[in-house]
XYZ file of C-alpha atoms in Angstrom:
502
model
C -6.709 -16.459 -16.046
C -8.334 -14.046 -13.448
C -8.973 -15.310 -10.134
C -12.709 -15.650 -9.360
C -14.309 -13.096 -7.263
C -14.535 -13.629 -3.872
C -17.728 -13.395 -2.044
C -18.574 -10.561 1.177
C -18.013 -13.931 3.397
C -14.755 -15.345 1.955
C -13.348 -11.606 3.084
C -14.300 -12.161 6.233
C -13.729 -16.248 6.566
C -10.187 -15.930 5.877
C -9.202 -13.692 8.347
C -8.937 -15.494 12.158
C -9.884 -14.198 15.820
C -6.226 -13.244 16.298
C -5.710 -11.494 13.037
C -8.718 -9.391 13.447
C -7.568 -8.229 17.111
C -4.020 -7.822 15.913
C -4.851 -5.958 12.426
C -7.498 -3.737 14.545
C -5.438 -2.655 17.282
C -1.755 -3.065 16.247
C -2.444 -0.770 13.129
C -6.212 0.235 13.607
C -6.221 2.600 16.041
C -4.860 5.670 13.993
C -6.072 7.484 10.865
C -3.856 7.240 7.795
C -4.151 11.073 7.518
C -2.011 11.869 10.609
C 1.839 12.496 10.189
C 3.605 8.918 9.877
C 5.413 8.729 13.059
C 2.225 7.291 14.902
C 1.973 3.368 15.527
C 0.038 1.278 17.769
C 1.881 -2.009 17.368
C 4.415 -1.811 20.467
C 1.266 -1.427 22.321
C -0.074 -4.175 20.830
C 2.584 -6.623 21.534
C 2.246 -4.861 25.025
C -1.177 -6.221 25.282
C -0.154 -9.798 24.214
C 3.204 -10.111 26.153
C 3.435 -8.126 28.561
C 0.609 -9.340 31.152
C -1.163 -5.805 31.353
C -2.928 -4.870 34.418
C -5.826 -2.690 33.141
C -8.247 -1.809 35.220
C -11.927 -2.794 34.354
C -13.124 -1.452 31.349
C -14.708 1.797 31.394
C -16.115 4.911 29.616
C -12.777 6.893 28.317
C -12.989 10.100 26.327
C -10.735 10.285 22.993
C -8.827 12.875 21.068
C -10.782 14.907 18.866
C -8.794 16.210 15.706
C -10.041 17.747 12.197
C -8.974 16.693 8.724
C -9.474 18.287 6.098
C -11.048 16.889 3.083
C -10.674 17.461 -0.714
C -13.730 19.901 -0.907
C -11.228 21.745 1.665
C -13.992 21.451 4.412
C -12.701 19.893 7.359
C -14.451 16.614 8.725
C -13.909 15.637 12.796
C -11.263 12.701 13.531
C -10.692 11.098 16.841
C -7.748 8.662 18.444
C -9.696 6.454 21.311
C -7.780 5.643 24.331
C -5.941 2.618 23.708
C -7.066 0.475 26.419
C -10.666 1.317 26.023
C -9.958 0.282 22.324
C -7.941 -2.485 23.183
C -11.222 -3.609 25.016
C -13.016 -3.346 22.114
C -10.854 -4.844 19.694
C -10.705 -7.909 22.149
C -14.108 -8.301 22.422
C -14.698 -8.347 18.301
C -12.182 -10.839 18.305
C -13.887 -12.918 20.949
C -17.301 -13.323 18.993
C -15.517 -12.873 15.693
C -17.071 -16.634 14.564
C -20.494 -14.930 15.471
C -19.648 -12.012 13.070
C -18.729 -14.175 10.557
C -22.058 -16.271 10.708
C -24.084 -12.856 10.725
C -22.128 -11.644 7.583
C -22.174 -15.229 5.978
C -26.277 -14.771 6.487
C -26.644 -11.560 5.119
C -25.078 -11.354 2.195
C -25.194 -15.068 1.100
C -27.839 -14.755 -1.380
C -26.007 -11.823 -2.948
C -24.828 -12.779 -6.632
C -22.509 -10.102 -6.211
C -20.539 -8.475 -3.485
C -22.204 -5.468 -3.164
C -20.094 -3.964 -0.233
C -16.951 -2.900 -1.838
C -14.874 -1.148 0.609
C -14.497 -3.250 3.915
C -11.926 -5.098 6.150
C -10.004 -7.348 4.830
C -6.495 -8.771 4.396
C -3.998 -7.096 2.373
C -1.180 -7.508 -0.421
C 1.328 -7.685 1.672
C 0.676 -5.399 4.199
C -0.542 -5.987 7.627
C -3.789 -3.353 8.462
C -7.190 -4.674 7.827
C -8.656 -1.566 6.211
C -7.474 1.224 3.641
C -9.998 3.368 1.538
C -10.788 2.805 -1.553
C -8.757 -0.446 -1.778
C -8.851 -2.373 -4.999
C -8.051 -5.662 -6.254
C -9.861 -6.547 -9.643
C -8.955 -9.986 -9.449
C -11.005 -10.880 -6.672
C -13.086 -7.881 -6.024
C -14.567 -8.594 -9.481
C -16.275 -5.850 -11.826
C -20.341 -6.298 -10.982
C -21.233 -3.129 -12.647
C -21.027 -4.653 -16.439
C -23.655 -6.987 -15.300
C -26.215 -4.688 -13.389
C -25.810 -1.923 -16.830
C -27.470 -4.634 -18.631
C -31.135 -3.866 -19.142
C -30.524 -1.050 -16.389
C -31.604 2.779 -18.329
C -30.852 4.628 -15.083
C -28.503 4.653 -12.197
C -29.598 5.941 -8.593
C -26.433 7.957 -7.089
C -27.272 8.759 -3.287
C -25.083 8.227 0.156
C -26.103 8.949 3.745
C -25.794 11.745 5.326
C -22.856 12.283 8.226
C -22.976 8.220 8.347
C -20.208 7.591 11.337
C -21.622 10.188 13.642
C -25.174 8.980 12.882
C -24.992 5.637 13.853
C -26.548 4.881 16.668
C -24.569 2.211 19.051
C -27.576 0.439 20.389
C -28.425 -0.278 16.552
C -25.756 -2.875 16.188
C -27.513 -5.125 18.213
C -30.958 -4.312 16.466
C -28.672 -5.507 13.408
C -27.517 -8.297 14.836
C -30.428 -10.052 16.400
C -33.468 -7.716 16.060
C -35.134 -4.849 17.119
C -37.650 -6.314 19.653
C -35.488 -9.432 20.763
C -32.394 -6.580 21.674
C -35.174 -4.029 23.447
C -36.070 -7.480 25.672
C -32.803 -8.027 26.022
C -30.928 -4.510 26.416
C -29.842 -5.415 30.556
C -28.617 -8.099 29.670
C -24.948 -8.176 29.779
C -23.899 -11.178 28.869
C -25.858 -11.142 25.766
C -22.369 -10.778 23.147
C -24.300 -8.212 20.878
C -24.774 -6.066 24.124
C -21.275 -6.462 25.487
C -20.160 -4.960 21.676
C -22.468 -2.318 22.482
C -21.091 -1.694 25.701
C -17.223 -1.604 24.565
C -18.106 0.461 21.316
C -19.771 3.205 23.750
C -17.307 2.983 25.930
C -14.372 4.614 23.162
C -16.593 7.451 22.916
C -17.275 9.031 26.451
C -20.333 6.743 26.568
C -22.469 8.350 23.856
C -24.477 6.369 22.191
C -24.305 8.407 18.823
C -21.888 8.283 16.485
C -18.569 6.205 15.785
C -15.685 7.682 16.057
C -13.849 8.368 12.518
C -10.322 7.228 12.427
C -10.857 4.273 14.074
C -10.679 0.531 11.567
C -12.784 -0.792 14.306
C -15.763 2.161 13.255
C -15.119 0.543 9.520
C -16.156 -3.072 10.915
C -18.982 -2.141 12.873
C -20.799 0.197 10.674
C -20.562 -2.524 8.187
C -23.073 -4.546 10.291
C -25.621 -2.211 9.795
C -24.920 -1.376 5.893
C -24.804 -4.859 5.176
C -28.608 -5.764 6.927
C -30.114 -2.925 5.132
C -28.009 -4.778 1.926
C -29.943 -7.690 2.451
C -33.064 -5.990 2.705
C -33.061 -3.764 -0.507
C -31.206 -7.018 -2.486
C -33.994 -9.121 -1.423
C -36.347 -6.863 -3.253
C -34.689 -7.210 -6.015
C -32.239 -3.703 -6.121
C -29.096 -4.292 -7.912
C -26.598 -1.838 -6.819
C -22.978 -1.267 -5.433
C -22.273 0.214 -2.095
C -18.744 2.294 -1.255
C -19.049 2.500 2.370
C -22.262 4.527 2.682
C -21.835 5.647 -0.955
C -24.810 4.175 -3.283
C -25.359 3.100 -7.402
C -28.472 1.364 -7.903
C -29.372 0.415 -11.576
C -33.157 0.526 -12.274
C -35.410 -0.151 -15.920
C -37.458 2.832 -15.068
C -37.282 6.517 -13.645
C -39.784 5.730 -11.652
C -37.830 2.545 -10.294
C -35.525 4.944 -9.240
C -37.836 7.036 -7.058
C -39.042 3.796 -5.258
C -35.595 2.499 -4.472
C -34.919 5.890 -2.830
C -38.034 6.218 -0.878
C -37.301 2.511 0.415
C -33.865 2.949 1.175
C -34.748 5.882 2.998
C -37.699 3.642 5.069
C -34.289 1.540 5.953
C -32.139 4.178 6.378
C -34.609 5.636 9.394
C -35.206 2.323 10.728
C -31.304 2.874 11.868
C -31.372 6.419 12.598
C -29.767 7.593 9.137
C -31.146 9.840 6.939
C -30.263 10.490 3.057
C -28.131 13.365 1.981
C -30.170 14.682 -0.463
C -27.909 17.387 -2.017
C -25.923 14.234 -3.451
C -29.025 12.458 -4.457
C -29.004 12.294 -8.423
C -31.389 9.595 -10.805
C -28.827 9.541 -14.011
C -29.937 8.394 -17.423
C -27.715 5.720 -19.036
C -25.345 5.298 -20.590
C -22.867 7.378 -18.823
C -19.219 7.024 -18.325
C -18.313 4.098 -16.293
C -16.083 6.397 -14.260
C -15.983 9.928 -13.423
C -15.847 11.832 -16.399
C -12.743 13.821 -14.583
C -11.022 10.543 -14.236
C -11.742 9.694 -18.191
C -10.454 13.325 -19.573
C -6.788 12.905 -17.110
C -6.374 9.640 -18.363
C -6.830 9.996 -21.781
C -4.679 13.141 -21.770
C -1.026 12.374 -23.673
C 2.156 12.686 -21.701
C 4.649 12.254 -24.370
C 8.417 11.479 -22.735
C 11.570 12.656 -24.172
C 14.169 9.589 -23.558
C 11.651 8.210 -20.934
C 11.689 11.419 -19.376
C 8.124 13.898 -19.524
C 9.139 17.594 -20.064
C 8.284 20.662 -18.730
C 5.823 21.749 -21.206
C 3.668 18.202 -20.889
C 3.917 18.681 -17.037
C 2.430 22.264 -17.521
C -0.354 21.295 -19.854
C -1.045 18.184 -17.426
C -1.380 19.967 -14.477
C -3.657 22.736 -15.768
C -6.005 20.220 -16.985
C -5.942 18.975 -13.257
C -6.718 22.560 -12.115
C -9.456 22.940 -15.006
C -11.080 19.938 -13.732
C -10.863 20.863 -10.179
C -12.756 24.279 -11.190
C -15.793 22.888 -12.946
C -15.710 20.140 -10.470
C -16.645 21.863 -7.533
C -12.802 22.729 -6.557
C -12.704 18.871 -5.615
C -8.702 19.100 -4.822
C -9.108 15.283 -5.238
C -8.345 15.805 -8.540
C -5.051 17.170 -8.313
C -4.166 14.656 -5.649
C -4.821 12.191 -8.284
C -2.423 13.828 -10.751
C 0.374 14.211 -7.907
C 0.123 10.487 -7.438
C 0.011 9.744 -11.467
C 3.044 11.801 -11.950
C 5.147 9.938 -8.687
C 5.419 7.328 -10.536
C 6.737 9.188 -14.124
C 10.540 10.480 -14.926
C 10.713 14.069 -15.219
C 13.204 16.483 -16.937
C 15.283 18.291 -14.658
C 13.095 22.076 -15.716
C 10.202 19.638 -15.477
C 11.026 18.473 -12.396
C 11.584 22.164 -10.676
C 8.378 23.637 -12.046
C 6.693 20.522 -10.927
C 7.994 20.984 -7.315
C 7.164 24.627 -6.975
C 3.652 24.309 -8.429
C 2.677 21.655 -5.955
C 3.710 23.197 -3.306
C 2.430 26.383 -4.136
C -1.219 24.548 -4.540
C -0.466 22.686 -1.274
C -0.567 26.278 0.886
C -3.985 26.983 -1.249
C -5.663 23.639 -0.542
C -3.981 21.732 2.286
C -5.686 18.379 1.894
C -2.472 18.255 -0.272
C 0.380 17.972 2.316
C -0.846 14.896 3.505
C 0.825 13.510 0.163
C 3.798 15.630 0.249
C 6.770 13.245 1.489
C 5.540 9.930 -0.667
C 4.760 11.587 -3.748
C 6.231 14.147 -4.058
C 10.063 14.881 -1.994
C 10.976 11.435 -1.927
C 10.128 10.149 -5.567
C 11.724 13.866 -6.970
C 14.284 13.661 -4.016
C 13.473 17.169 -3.032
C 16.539 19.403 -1.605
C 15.547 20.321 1.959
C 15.980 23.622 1.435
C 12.907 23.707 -0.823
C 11.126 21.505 2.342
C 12.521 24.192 4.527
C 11.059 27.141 2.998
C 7.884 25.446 2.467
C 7.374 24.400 5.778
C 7.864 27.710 7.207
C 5.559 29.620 4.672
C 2.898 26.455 5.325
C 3.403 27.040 9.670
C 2.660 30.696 9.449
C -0.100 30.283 7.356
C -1.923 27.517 9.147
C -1.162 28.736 12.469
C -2.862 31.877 11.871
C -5.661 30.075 9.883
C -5.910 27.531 12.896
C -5.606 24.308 10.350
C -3.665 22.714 12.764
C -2.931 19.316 10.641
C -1.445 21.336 8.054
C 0.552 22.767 10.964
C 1.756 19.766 12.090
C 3.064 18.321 9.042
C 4.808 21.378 8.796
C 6.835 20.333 12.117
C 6.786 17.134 11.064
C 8.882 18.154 7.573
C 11.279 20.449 9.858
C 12.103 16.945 12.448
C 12.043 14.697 9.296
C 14.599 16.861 7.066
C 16.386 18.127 9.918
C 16.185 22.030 9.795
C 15.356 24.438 12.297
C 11.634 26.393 11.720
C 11.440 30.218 13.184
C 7.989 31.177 15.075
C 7.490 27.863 16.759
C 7.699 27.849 20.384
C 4.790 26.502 23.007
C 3.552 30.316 23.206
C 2.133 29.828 19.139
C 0.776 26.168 20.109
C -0.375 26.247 23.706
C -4.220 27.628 23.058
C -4.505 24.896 19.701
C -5.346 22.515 22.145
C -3.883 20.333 19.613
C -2.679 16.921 20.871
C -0.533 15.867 17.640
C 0.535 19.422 16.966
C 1.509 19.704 21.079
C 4.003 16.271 20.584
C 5.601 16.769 16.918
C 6.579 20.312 18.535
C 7.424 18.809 21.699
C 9.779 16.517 19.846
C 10.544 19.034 17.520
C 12.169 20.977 20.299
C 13.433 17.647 21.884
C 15.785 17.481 18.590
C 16.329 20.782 18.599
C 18.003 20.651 22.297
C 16.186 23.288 23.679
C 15.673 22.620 27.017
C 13.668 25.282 28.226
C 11.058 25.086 25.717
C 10.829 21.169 26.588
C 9.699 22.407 30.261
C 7.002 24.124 29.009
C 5.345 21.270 27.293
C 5.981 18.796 30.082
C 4.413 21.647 32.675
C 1.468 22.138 30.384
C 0.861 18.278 30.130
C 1.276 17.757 33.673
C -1.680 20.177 33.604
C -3.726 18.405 31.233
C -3.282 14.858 32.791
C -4.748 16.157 35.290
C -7.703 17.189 34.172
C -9.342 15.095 30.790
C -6.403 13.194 30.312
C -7.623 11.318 27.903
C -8.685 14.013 25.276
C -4.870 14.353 25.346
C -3.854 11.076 26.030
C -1.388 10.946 22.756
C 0.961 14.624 23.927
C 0.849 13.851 27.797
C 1.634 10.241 27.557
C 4.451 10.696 25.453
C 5.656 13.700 26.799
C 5.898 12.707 30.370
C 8.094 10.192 32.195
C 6.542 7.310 34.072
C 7.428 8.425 37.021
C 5.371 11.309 36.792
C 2.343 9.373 35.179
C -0.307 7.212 36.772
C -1.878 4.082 37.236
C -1.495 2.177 33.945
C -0.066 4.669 32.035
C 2.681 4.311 34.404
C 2.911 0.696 33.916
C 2.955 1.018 30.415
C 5.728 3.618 30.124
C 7.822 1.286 32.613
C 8.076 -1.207 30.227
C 8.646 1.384 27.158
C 5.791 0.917 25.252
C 5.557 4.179 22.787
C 3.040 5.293 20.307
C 5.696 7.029 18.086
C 8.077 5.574 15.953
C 11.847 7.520 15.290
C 12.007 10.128 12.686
C-alpha cells in the first residue's frame, strides 16, 4: 500500500529547531556543483562544541563563483562567510516554531501540496535540500487530479527569481506589508532580525539571495508559498517547482487571467514573469517531457546482462538528437550518462562509451560535474584516460576562462594521483578564482613543490588583506593560524577545515 501524501506542513513539522540549524549549516552552506572535497560540518560541530567567540554579527561579503548550466550559459553562485551564515542559520532555527505556524497557515487549505521542491528530511542522508528530489510515496502525484476537466496547462516561471527577491519582502510575507513598513526599526521584531541576518550574507544588499546557499531555498519559499495561497484561494490549481509554474485551466482564456494575476502577485514582491518561457498548452499532452518519453521508451537490449556497443551508439545519438531539437539542453545527455551508470556494458561498449563522454564533456562542460559518480567510478576508468582528459579539459577551460571546469580538472589530477603540465600560480593568479586558487594550492601541496606553495600563501596573504571574505574559502585554508586573524585564527587553532582529504 502507498504511503499517503504528506502535506507542505508535515515537511516542515517533522523536522526540529536543531535539525534545521544543523542540516542548514553543517551541509547547507555549499552548492552541490562544486568539486566534492568541500564540507561545512567540522565547522558546524565547531559552532556547537567548541564555545566560539564571534564577534557581533555583521555585514560580510561572500565568494562569487559561476556554474554553468545545461543550456551551457553560466548562472552566478556564491559561498557566504560562514559565521555570517552561521548567524543566519541560528536565527531560522530560533523562530523555526514561527516558520512552521506561517507555513502551517498558508498552505493549510491546499488539497494538494503544491510546492514540490523544498526542505525537507532525507532517505538517509543528512542535508535538508537537493533539487529535484522525489519520493512518490509521500510527495504524491496531484497532476492526475488537476488534468481532470483541465483543456489547457499554463507553463510560466519567474524571471532571475534568487537575485530578484527582495530581503525586506520576507517580512511583508510574513506579517504584512503595512504592519512590517510600521515596524521596519524595530529590531526585535523576529521577521526583521531574519531580515537583518539574510542581508547581512550578502554585503548588506537588500536584492537578491545568494544561489548556493540551502538557507536561499528556505527563505524564498516564504514568499512562493504566500503568493500560493493567494492564487489557490482563487481557485488556480497548479504545481510549483521552485519558481517553475503548471496551472490547469477549462478555458484559454482562463489561462490568460491566471497569468495576468500571477503577474499582479509576482510585482507585489518585486518579481516579474519570464515571458520567453511563458507557453498556454492545449491538452492532452505528454505527462512528461516528450524528450524524457522518446529515451525511455528507446530499447537497450543486453547480451548476457551486458548492453553492447552498437545499443550504446544508437542510445547515445538519440541523446544528442534530442539535445539538438531541444535547444542543445545538455540536460539530456546528463540524463542518459546517469541511465547508463547504472547498466553493464561490454568491454568495446564500455571504451566507446568512455571516450564519447568525455569527448562531449570538453564540448559542453555542465558535464564534468558528473564525471567521477557516473561515469570513472561505475566503469572504473584507468587513470590514464582521467589523465589525458584532464589535461585536454585544463587547457581548454583555462583559455576559455570556465574556471569550474578548470577546477575539476585539478580536482581529477589530486583525486587519481597524476601530475598535470601548464598548471602553476602564473595560469591561475588573474582567475581570481577562490576554489580554482585552493584545489591548485593543494594540488601543488601533493605534488611537493614547495616553491609554487609560496606563491599561493604570498598571494593570499595579499588577499586577506584586502576583501577577505570574497576569498574567504583559498586564504583560510591556505594560511596557518598564526598568520590569520581574529576568529579565523581561533578557528584554525582548533583545526576546524572546510575540506575534506582526497
Amino acid at each position: 500500500m502507498p504511503e499517503q501524501a504528506k502535506t507542505y506542513a508535515d515537511f516542515m513539522n517533522e523536522i526540529s529547531p536543531s535539525e534545521v540549524y544543523e542540516g542548514l549549516l553543517a551541509y547547507g552552506l555549499f552548492a552541490e556543483q562544486l568539486p566534492p572535497v568541500f564540507t561545512s560540518k567540522p565547522f558546524f560541530d565547531y559552532c556547537q562544541n567548541g564555545k566560539p567567540s564571534f564577534p557581533k554579527p555583521t555585514i560580510a561579503n561572500y565568494i562569487e563563483y559561476e556554474n554553468m548550466r545545461n543550456l551551457n550559459i553560466p548562472r552566478p553562485l556564491g559561498i557566504p562567510n560562514p559565521v555570517a551564515y552561521h548567524y543566519l542559520c541560528k536565527c531560522i532555527a530560533e523562530h523555526w516554531d514561527k516558520l512552521q505556524i506561517y507555513f502551517q497557515t498558508v498552505t493549510k487549505l491546499h488539497k494538494h501540496t503544491v510546492s514540490r521542491i523544498h526542505i525537507r528530511k532525507m532517505n538517509n542522508e543528512p542535508h535538508l535540500f537537493e533539487m529535484n528530489y522525489k519520493n512518490w510515496r509521500i510527495d504524491g502525484t496531484p497532476e492526475p487530479d488537476l488534468l481532470i476537466g483541465a483543456k489547457y496547462v499554463v507553463e510560466t516561471d519567474i524571471s532571475k527569481c534568487f537575485p530578484s527577491i527582495y530581503s525586506h519582502a520576507l517580512c511583508w510575507a510574513l506579517t504584512g506589508k503595512e504592519i512590517a513598513k510600521q515596524c521596519r526599526n524595530d529590531g526585535k521584531k523576529w521577521y526583521n532580525e531574519l531580515d537583518k541576518y539574510t542581508r547581512n550574507i550578502s554585503n548588506g544588499e537588500t536584492h537578491g539571495l545568494i544561489i548556493g546557499p540551502h538557507t536561499s531555498n528556505l527563505l524564498s519559499e516564504i514568499i512562493l508559498t504566500k503568493i500560493d495561497q493567494v492564487l489557490y484561494d482563487k481557485g488556480y490549481r497548479y504545481i510549483r517547482n521552485v519558481d517553475d509554474f503548471s496551472c490547469y485551466v477549462e478555458e484559454h482564456d482562463k489561462g490568460q487571467i491566471f497569468l495576468v494575476e500571477l503577474n499582479e502577485q509576482l510585482r507585489h514582491y518585486g518579481f516579474t514573469l519570464n515571458h520567453k518561457k511563458t507557453h498556454i498548452k492545449e491538452l492532452p499532452i505528454a505527462s512528461a517531457e516528450q524528450w524524457v518519453h522518446r529515451i525511455n521508451s528507446f530499447p537497450i537490449f543486453s547480451i548476457k546482462n551486458k548492453i553492447d556497443y552498437k545499443d550504446v551508439q544508437a542510445y547515445l545519438d538519440l541523446a544528442v538528437e534530442l539535445m539538438h531539437i531541444n535547444e542543445n539542453n545538455s540536460a539530456i545527455l546528463k540524463y542518459a550518462i546517469k541511465v547508463l551508470s547504472k547498466k553493464q556494458l561490454t568491454t568495446n561498449a564500455k571504451i566507446y562509451y568512455v571516450k564519447i563522454v568525455l569527448h562531449l564533456t570538453l564540448i559542453y562542460p555542465y558535464l564534468v560535474t558528473l564525471l567521477d559518480k557516473y561515469l570513472f567510478s561505475p566503469f572504473s576508468v584507468d587513470s590514464e584516460i582521467i589523465e589525458r582528459f584532464s589535461q585536454k579539459l585544463l587547457t581548454l577551460e583555462i583559455s576559455m576562462r570556465n574556471y569550474e571546469a578548470a577546477s575539476f580538472a585539478v580536482y581529477f589530477a589530486i583525486k587519481h594521483n597524476f601530475i598535470l603540465t601548464g598548471i602553476n600560480f602564473d595560469c591561475v593568479e588573474d582567475s581570481n578564482h577562490p576554489i580554482l586558487l585552493l584545489l591548485c594550492n593543494m594540488y601543488h601541496k601533493k605534488q611537493g613543490n614547495h616553491k609554487e606553495v609560496k606563491l599561493y600563501e604570498d598571494h593570499a596573504i595579499k588577499l586577506m588583506d584586502g576583501d577577505m571574505d570574497a576569498y574567504w574559502i583559498f586564504v583560510y585554508e591556505t594560511l596557518s593560524a598564526n598568520t590569520l586573524n581574529n576568529y579565523w585564527k581561533d578557528m584554525k587553532k582548533a583545526g576546524v577545515s572546510f575540506t575534506s582529504m582526497i
